[in-house]
Coordinates of C-alpha atoms and ligand atoms in Angstrom, one line a residue:
X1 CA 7.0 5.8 -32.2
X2 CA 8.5 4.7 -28.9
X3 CA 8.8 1.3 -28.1
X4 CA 7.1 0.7 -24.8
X5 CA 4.3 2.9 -23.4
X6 CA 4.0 3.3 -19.1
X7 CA 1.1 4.8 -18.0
X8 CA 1.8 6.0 -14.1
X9 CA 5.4 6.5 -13.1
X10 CA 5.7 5.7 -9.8
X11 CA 6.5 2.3 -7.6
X12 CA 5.4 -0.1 -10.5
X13 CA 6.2 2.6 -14.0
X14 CA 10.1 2.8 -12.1
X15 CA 10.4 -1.0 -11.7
X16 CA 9.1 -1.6 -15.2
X17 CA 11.7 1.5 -17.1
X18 CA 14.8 -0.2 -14.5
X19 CA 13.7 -3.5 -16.2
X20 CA 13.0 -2.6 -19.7
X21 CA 16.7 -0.8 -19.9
X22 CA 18.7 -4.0 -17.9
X23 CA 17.4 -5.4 -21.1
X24 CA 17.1 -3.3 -24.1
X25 CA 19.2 -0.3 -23.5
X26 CA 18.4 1.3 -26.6
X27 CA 14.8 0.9 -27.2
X28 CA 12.3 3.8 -26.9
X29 CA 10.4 4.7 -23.7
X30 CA 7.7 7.0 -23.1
X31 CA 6.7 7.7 -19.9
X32 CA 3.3 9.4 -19.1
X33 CA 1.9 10.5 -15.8
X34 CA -0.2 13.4 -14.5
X35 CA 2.0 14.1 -11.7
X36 CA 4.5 16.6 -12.3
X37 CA 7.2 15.0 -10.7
X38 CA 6.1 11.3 -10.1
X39 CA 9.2 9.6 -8.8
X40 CA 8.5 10.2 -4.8
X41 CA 8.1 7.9 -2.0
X42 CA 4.0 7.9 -1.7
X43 CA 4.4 6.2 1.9
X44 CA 6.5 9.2 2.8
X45 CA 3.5 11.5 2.3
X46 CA 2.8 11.3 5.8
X47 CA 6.7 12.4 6.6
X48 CA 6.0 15.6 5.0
X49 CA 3.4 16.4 7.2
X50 CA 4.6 15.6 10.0
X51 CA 8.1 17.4 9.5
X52 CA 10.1 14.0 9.7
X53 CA 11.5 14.4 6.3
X54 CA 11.4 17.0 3.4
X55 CA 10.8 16.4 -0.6
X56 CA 14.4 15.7 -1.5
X57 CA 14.3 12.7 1.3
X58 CA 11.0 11.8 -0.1
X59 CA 12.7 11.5 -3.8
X60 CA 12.8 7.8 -4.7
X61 CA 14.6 8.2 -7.8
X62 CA 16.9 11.6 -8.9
X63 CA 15.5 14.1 -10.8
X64 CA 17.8 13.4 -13.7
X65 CA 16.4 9.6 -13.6
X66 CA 13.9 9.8 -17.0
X67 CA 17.2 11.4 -18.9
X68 CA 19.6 9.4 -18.0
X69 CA 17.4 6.3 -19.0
X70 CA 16.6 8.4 -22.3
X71 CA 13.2 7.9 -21.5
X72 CA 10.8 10.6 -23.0
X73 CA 8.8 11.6 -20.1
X74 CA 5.5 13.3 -20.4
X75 CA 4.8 14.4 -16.3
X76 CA 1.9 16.7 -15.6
X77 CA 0.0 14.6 -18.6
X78 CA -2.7 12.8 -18.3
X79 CA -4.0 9.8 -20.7
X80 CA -7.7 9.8 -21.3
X81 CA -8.5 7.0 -23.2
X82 CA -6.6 3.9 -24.9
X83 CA -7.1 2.6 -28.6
X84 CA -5.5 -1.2 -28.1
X85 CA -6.7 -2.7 -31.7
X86 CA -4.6 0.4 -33.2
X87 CA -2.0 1.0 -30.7
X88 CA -2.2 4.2 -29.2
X89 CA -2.9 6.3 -26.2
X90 CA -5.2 9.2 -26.1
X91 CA -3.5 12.2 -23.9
X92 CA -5.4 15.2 -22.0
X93 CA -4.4 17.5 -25.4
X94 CA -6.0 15.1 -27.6
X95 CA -2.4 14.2 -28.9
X96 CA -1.5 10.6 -29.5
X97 CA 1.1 8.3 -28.0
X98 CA 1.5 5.1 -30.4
X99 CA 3.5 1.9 -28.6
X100 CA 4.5 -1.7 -28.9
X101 CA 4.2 -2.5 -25.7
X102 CA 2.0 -0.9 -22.8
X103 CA 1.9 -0.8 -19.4
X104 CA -1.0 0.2 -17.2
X105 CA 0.7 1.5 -13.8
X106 CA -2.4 3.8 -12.9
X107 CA -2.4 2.7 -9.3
X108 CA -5.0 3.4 -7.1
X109 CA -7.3 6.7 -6.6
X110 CA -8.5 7.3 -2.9
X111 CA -12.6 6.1 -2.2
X112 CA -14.7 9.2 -1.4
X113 CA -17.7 8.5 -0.1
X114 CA -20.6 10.9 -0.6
X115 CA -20.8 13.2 2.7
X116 CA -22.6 16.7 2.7
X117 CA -20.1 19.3 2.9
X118 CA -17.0 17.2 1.1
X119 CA -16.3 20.5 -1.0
X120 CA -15.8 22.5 1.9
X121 CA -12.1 24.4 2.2
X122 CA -10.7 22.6 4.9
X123 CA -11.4 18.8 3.6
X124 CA -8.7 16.5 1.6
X125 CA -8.0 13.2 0.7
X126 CA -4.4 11.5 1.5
X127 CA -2.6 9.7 -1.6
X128 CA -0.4 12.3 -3.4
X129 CA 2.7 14.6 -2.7
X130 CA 0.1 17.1 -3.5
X131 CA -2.5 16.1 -1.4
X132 CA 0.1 16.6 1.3
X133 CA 1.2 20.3 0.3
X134 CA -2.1 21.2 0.4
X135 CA -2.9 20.1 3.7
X136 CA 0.6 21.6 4.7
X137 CA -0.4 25.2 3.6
X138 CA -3.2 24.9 6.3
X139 CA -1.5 23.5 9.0
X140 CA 0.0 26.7 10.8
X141 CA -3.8 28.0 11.1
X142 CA -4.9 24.9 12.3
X143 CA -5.8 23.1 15.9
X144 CA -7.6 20.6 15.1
X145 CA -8.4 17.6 12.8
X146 CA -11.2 14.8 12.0
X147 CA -9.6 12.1 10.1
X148 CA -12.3 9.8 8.2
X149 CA -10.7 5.9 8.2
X150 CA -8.8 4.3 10.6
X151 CA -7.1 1.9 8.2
X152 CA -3.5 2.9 7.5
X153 CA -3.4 5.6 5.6
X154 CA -6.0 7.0 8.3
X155 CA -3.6 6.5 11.4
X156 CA -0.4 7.3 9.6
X157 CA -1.9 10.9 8.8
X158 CA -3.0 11.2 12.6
X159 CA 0.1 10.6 13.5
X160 CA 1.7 13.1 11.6
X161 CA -0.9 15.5 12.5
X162 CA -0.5 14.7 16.1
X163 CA 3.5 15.5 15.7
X164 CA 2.3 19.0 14.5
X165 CA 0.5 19.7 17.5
X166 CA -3.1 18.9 16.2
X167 CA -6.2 17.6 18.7
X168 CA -7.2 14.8 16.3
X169 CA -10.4 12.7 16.3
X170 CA -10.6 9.5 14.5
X171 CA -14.0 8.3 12.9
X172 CA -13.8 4.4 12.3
X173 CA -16.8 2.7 10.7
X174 CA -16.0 -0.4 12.0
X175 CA -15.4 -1.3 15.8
X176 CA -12.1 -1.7 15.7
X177 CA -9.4 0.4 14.2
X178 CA -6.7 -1.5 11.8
X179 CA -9.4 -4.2 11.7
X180 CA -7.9 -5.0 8.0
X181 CA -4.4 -6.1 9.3
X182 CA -5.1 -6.9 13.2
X183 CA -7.2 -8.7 15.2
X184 CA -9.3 -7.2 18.4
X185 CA -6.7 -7.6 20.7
X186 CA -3.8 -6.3 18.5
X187 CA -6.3 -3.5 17.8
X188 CA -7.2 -2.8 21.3
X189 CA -3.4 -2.6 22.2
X190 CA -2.6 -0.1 19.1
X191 CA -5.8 1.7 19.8
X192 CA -4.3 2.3 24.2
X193 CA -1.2 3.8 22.8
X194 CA -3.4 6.2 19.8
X195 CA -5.3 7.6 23.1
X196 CA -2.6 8.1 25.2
X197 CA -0.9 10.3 22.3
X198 CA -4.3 12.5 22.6
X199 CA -5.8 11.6 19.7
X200 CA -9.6 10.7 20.7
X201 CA -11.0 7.7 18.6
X202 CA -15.0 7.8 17.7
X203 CA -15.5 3.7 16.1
X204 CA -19.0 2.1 14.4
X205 CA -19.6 5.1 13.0
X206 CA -18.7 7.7 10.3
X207 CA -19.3 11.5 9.2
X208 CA -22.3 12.1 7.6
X209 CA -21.7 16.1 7.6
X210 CA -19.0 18.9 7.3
X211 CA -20.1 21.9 8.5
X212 CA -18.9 25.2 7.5
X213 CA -18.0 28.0 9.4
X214 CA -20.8 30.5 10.5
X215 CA -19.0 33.7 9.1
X216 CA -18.3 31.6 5.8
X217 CA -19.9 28.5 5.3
X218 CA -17.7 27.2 2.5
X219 CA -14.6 27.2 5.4
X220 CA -14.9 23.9 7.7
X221 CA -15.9 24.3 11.1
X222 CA -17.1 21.1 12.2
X223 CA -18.1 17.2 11.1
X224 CA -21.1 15.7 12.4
X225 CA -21.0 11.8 12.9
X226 CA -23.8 9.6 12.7
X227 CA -24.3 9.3 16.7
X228 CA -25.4 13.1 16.5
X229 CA -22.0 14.7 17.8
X230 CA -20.8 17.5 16.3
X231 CA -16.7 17.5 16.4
X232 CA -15.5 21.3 16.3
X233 CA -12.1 20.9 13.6
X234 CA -10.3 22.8 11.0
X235 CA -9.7 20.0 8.4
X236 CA -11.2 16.4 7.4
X237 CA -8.9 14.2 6.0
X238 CA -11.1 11.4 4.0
X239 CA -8.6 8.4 4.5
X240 CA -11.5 5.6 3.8
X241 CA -9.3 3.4 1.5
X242 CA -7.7 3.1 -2.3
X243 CA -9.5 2.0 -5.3
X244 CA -7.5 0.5 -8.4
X245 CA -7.5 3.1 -11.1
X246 CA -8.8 1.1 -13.9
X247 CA -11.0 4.0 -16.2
X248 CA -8.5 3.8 -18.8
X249 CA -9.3 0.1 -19.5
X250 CA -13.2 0.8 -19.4
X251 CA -14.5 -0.2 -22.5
X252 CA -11.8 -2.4 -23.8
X253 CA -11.1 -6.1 -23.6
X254 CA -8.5 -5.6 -21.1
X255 CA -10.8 -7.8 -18.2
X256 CA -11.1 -6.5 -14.9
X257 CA -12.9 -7.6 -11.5
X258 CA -11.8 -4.8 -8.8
X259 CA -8.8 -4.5 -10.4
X260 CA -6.9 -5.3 -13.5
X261 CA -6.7 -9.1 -14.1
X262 CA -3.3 -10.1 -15.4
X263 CA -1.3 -13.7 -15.5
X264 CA 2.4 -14.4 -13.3
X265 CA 4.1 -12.3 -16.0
X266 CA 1.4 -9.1 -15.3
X267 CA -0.1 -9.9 -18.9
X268 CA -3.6 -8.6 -19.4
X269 CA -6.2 -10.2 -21.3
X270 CA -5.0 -7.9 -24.3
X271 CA -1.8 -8.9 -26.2
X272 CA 0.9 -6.7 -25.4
X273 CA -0.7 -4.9 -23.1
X274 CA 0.4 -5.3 -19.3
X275 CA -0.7 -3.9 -16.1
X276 CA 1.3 -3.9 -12.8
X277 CA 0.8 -2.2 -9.1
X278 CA -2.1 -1.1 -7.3
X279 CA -4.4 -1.3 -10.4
X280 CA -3.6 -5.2 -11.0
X281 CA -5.0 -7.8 -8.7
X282 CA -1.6 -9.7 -8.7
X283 CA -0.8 -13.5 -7.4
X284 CA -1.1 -13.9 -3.8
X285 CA 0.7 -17.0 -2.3
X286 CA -1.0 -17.5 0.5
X287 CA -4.5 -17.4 -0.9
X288 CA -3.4 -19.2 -4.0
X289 CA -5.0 -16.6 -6.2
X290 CA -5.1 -13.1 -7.6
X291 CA -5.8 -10.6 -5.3
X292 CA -5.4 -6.4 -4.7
X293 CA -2.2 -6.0 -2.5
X294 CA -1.6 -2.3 -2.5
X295 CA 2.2 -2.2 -1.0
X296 CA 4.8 -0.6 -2.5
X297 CA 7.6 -3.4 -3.3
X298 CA 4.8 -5.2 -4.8
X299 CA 4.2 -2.6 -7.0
X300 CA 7.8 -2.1 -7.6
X301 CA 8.4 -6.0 -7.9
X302 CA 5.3 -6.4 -10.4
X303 CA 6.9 -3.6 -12.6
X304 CA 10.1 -5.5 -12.8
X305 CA 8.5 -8.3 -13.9
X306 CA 6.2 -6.4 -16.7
X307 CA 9.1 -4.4 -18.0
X308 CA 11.4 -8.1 -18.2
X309 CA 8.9 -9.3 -20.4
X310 CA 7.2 -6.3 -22.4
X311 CA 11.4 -6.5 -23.5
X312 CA 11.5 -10.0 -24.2
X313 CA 13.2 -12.0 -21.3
X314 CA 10.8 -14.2 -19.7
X315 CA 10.4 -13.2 -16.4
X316 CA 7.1 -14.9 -13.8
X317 CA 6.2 -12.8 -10.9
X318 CA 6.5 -15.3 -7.8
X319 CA 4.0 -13.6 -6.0
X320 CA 3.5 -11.4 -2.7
X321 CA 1.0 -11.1 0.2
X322 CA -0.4 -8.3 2.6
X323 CA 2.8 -7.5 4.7
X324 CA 2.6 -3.8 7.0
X325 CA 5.7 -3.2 8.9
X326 CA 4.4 0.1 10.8
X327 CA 5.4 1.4 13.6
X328 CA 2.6 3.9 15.2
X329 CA 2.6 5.8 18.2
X330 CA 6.1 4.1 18.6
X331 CA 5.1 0.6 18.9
X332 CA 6.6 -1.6 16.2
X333 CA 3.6 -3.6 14.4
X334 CA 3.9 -6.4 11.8
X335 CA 1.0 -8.1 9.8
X336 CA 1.4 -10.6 7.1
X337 CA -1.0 -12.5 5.5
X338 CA -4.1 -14.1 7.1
X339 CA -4.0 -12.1 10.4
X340 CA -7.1 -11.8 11.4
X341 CA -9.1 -15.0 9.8
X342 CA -13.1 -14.4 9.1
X343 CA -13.7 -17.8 9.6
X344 CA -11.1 -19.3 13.1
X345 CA -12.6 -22.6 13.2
X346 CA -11.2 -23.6 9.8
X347 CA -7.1 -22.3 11.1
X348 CA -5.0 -23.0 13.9
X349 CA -4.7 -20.1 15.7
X350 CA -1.9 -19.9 18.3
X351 CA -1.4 -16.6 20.9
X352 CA 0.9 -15.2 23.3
X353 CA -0.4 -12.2 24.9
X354 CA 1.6 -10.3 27.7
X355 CA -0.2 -7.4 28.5
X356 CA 1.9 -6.0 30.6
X357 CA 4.8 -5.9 28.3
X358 CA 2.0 -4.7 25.9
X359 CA 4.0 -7.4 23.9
X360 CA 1.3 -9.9 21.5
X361 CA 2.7 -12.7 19.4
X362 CA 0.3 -14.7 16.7
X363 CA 0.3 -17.1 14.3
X364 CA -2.0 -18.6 12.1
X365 CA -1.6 -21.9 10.3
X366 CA -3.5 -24.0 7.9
X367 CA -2.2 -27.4 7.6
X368 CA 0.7 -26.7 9.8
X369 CA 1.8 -24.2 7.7
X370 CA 2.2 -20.4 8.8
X371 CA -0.5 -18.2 7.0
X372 CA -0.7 -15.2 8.7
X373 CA 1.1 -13.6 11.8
X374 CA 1.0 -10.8 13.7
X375 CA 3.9 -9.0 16.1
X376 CA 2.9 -6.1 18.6
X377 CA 6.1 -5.0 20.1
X378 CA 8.3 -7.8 20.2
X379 CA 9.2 -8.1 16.1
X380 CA 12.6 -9.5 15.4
X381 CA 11.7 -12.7 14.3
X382 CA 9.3 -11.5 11.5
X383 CA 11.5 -12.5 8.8
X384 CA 12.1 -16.3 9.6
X385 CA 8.3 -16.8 10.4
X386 CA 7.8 -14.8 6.9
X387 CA 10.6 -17.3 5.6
X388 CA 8.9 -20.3 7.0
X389 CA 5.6 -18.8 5.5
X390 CA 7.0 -18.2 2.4
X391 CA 8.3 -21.4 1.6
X392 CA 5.1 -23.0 2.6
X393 CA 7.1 -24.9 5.6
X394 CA 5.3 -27.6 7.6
X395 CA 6.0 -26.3 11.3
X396 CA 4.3 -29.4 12.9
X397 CA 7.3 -30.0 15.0
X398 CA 7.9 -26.6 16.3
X399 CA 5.0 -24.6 16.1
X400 CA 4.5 -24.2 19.6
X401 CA 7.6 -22.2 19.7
X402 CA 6.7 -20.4 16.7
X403 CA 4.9 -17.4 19.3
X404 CA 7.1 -18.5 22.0
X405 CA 9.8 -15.4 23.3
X406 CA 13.1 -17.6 22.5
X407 CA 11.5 -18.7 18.7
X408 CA 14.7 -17.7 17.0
X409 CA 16.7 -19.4 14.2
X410 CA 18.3 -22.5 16.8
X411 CA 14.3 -23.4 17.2
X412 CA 14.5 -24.8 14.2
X413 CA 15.7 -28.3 12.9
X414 CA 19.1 -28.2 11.4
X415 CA 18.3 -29.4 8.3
X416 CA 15.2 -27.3 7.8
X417 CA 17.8 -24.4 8.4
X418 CA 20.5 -26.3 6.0
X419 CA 17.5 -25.9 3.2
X420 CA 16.3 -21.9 4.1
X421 CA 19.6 -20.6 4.8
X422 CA 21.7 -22.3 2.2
X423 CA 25.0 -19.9 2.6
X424 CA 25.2 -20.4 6.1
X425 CA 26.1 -23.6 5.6
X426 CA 29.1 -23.3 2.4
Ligands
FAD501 C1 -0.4 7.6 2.6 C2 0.1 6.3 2.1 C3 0.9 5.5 2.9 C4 1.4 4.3 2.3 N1 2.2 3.5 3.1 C5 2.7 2.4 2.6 C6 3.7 1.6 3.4 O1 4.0 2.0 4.5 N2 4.2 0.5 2.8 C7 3.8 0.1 1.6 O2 4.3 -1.0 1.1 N3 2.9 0.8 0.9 C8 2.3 1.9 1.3 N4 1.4 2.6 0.6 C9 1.0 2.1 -0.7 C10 2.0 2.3 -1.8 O3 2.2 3.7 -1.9 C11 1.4 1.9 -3.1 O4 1.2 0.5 -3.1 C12 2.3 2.2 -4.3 O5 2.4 3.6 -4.4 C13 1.6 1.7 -5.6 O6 2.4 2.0 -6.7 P1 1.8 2.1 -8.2 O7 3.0 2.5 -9.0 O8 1.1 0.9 -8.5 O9 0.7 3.3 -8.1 P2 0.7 4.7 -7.6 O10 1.8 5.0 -6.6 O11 -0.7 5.0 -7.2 O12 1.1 5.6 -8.9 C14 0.3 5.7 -10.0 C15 0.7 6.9 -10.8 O13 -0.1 6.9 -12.0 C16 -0.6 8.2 -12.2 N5 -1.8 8.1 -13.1 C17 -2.9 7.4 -12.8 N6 -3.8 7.5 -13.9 C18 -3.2 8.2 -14.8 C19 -3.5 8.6 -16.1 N7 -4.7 8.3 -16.7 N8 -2.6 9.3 -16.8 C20 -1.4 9.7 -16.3 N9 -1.0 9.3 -15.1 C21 -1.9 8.6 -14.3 C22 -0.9 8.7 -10.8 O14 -1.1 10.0 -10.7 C23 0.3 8.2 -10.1 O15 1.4 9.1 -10.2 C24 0.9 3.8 1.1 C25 0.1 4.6 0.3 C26 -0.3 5.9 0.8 C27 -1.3 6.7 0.0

């Protein structure tokens, strides 16, 4: 029986089976995912398409990484269901895998809304390596795209569609594109470069139907939005958004909300049962409480954690926040945290906008103390603000400088550096 069970085997299953074997090199791991060969960068998916980089760049871990761990890996598996009073999970073949320990790394499954026509041949969704070589076999016969989602899944695949020559539409529901991680101006700028790269950008509304070709209607020809217009493509790519992939806890007492809810050490609510990545709503440190962060070294980190622990050392997970480091269209982008506050009156809000630099510099603070910025162009001092957010730093001195074009390390008071930057100072 092995030791420790991982359900999912990518960003969070990896960090948990490096963490496991730092501490227990001997014990058994079993290692189940329905993806033949799980250990691949999923933000790279978009690389694929677009040519940038091919599936051996896209490997995150060597092929030979489950043996020489000794970890018995069951890829192309899927587990249906989860006994926790008894110990065991239920695979696709009805067989059994029994464990000590298990670890729910199911990550998340990509929201499909219902629209007429979704079945067509022609229309995909954008999470998985295959997802990607799907959409890759049609490319050479194809001019043109609608992508559903403007979020970033849906501009990183326009993007990569763009660099294969596609006419691309984007179909945002709300008015803004990004609206998760920018604010209307940042938007506006992202959404000037988007357009000047061809791309056309449809927002406040959506598809409501995929039309098929007239020769064969189960080909797509076109997708209707809800203003009426009908957009002549060749593919839709449905990139509305993630959902944490929690069926396998349905009917247990493993408690969820939208996600799995687990404690600092990515405990469930079930004894020795753990959960870690996009399927755990994990500690968030600027919000103070648990929440769904979908970003890979969260995943990763969250793993580490749950694997330290399912072997015995004690291990707390210090918690993350929303961070996107993108850069679309060529223009560098950061978002961290509270970028784009629902409710301004209750933050500090301080701007620099130079639109003819198309350069934008925010930060937010509550209680002089950074909770969300955001950098359009001009990002090198990302990490000290993160640093200074991290550390829950009260900027009251400086925080005019904070969005100010010569903020750099010097702005800040020697001692404050003394006590962030301790081996600078040996
Ligand atoms: C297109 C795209 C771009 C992204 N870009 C970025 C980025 O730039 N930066 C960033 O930080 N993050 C990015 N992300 C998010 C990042 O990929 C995820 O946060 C990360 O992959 C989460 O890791 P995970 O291990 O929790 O889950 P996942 O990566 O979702 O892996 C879960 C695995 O479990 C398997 N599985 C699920 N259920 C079962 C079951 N019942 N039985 C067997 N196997 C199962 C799944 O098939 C999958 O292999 C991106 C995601 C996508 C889709």
């Amino acid at each position: 029986m092995p030791k420790y069970v991982i359900v999912g085997a990518s960003a969070a299953g990896i960090g948990a089976v490096e963490a496991i074997r730092e501490v227990d090199p001997v014990g058994t791991i079993a290692v189940i995912s329905d993806e033949e060969c799980p250990q691949y960068s999923r933000p790279m998916i978009s690389d694929l398409v677009s040519g940038k980089a091919d599936f051996g760049k896209m490997m995150c871990r060597e092929h030979e990484f489950w043996e020489n761990n000794n970890i018995q890996a069951l890829t192309g598996r899927t587990a249906t269901s989860l006994n926790l009073s008894d110990k065991y999970v239920t695979l696709d073949k009805g067989d059994h895998v029994n464990f000590e320990k298990l670890l729910i790394a199911t990550g998340g499954k990509p929201f499909v809304p219902k629209i007429d026509g979704s079945d067509k041949d022609g229309v995909f969704t954008f999470t998985t390596l295959s997802d990607a070589e799907n959409m890759l076999s049609k490319l050479e016969k194809a001019e043109s795209a609608v992508v559903i989602g403007a979020g970033l899944i849906g501009v990183s695949v326009t993007e990569a569609l763009v660099k294969r020559g596609l006419k691309v539409t984007m179909v945002e529901l709300q008015d803004k594109i990004l609206s998760l991680i920018l604010d209307p101006t940042a938007s506006e700028m992202v959404e000037n470069v988007i357009r000047k790269a061809g791309v056309t950008i449809a927002t406040g509304q959506t598809v409501k139907q995929i039309v098929g070709k007239p020769e064969n209607d189960k080909v797509v020809s076109g997708a209707v939005l809800t203003s009426g217009e009908q957009v002549p493509c060749d593919l839709v790519i449905i990139a509305i958004g993630v959902i944490p992939r929690t069926e396998l806890v349905a009917g247990t007492d493993v408690k969820t909300n939208r996600g799995i809810l687990v404690d600092r050490s990515m405990r469930t609510t079930v004894q020795d049962v753990y959960a870690s990545g996009d399927v755990a709503e994990a500690y968030d440190f600027v919000f103070g409480e648990n929440r769904l962060l979908p970003l890979w070294p969260l995943a990763q980190l969250e793993g580490k954690v749950a694997g330290y622990n399912m072997a015995g050392k004690k291990a707390d997970y210090p918690g993350g926040t929303a961070m996107s480091a993108l850069k679309y269209f060529g223009i560098p982008i950061i978002s961290i945290g509270i970028a784009n506050p629902k409710d301004p009156e209750e933050y500090e809000i301080l701007v620099k906008h130079e639109p003819e630099r198309n350069v934008y510099r925010k930060s937010v603070l509550k209680d002089n103390v950074i909770v969300g910025v955001t950098l359009v162009s001009a990002i090198e001092n990302a990490g000290i603000l993160f640093h200074l957010m991290k550390n829950g730093v009260n900027v009251k001195k400086f925080k005019q400088e904070l969005v100010s074009e010569d903020f750099c390390l010097a702005t800040l008071p020697r001692s404050l550096r003394r006590k962030l930057y301790p081996g600078e100072y040996r």
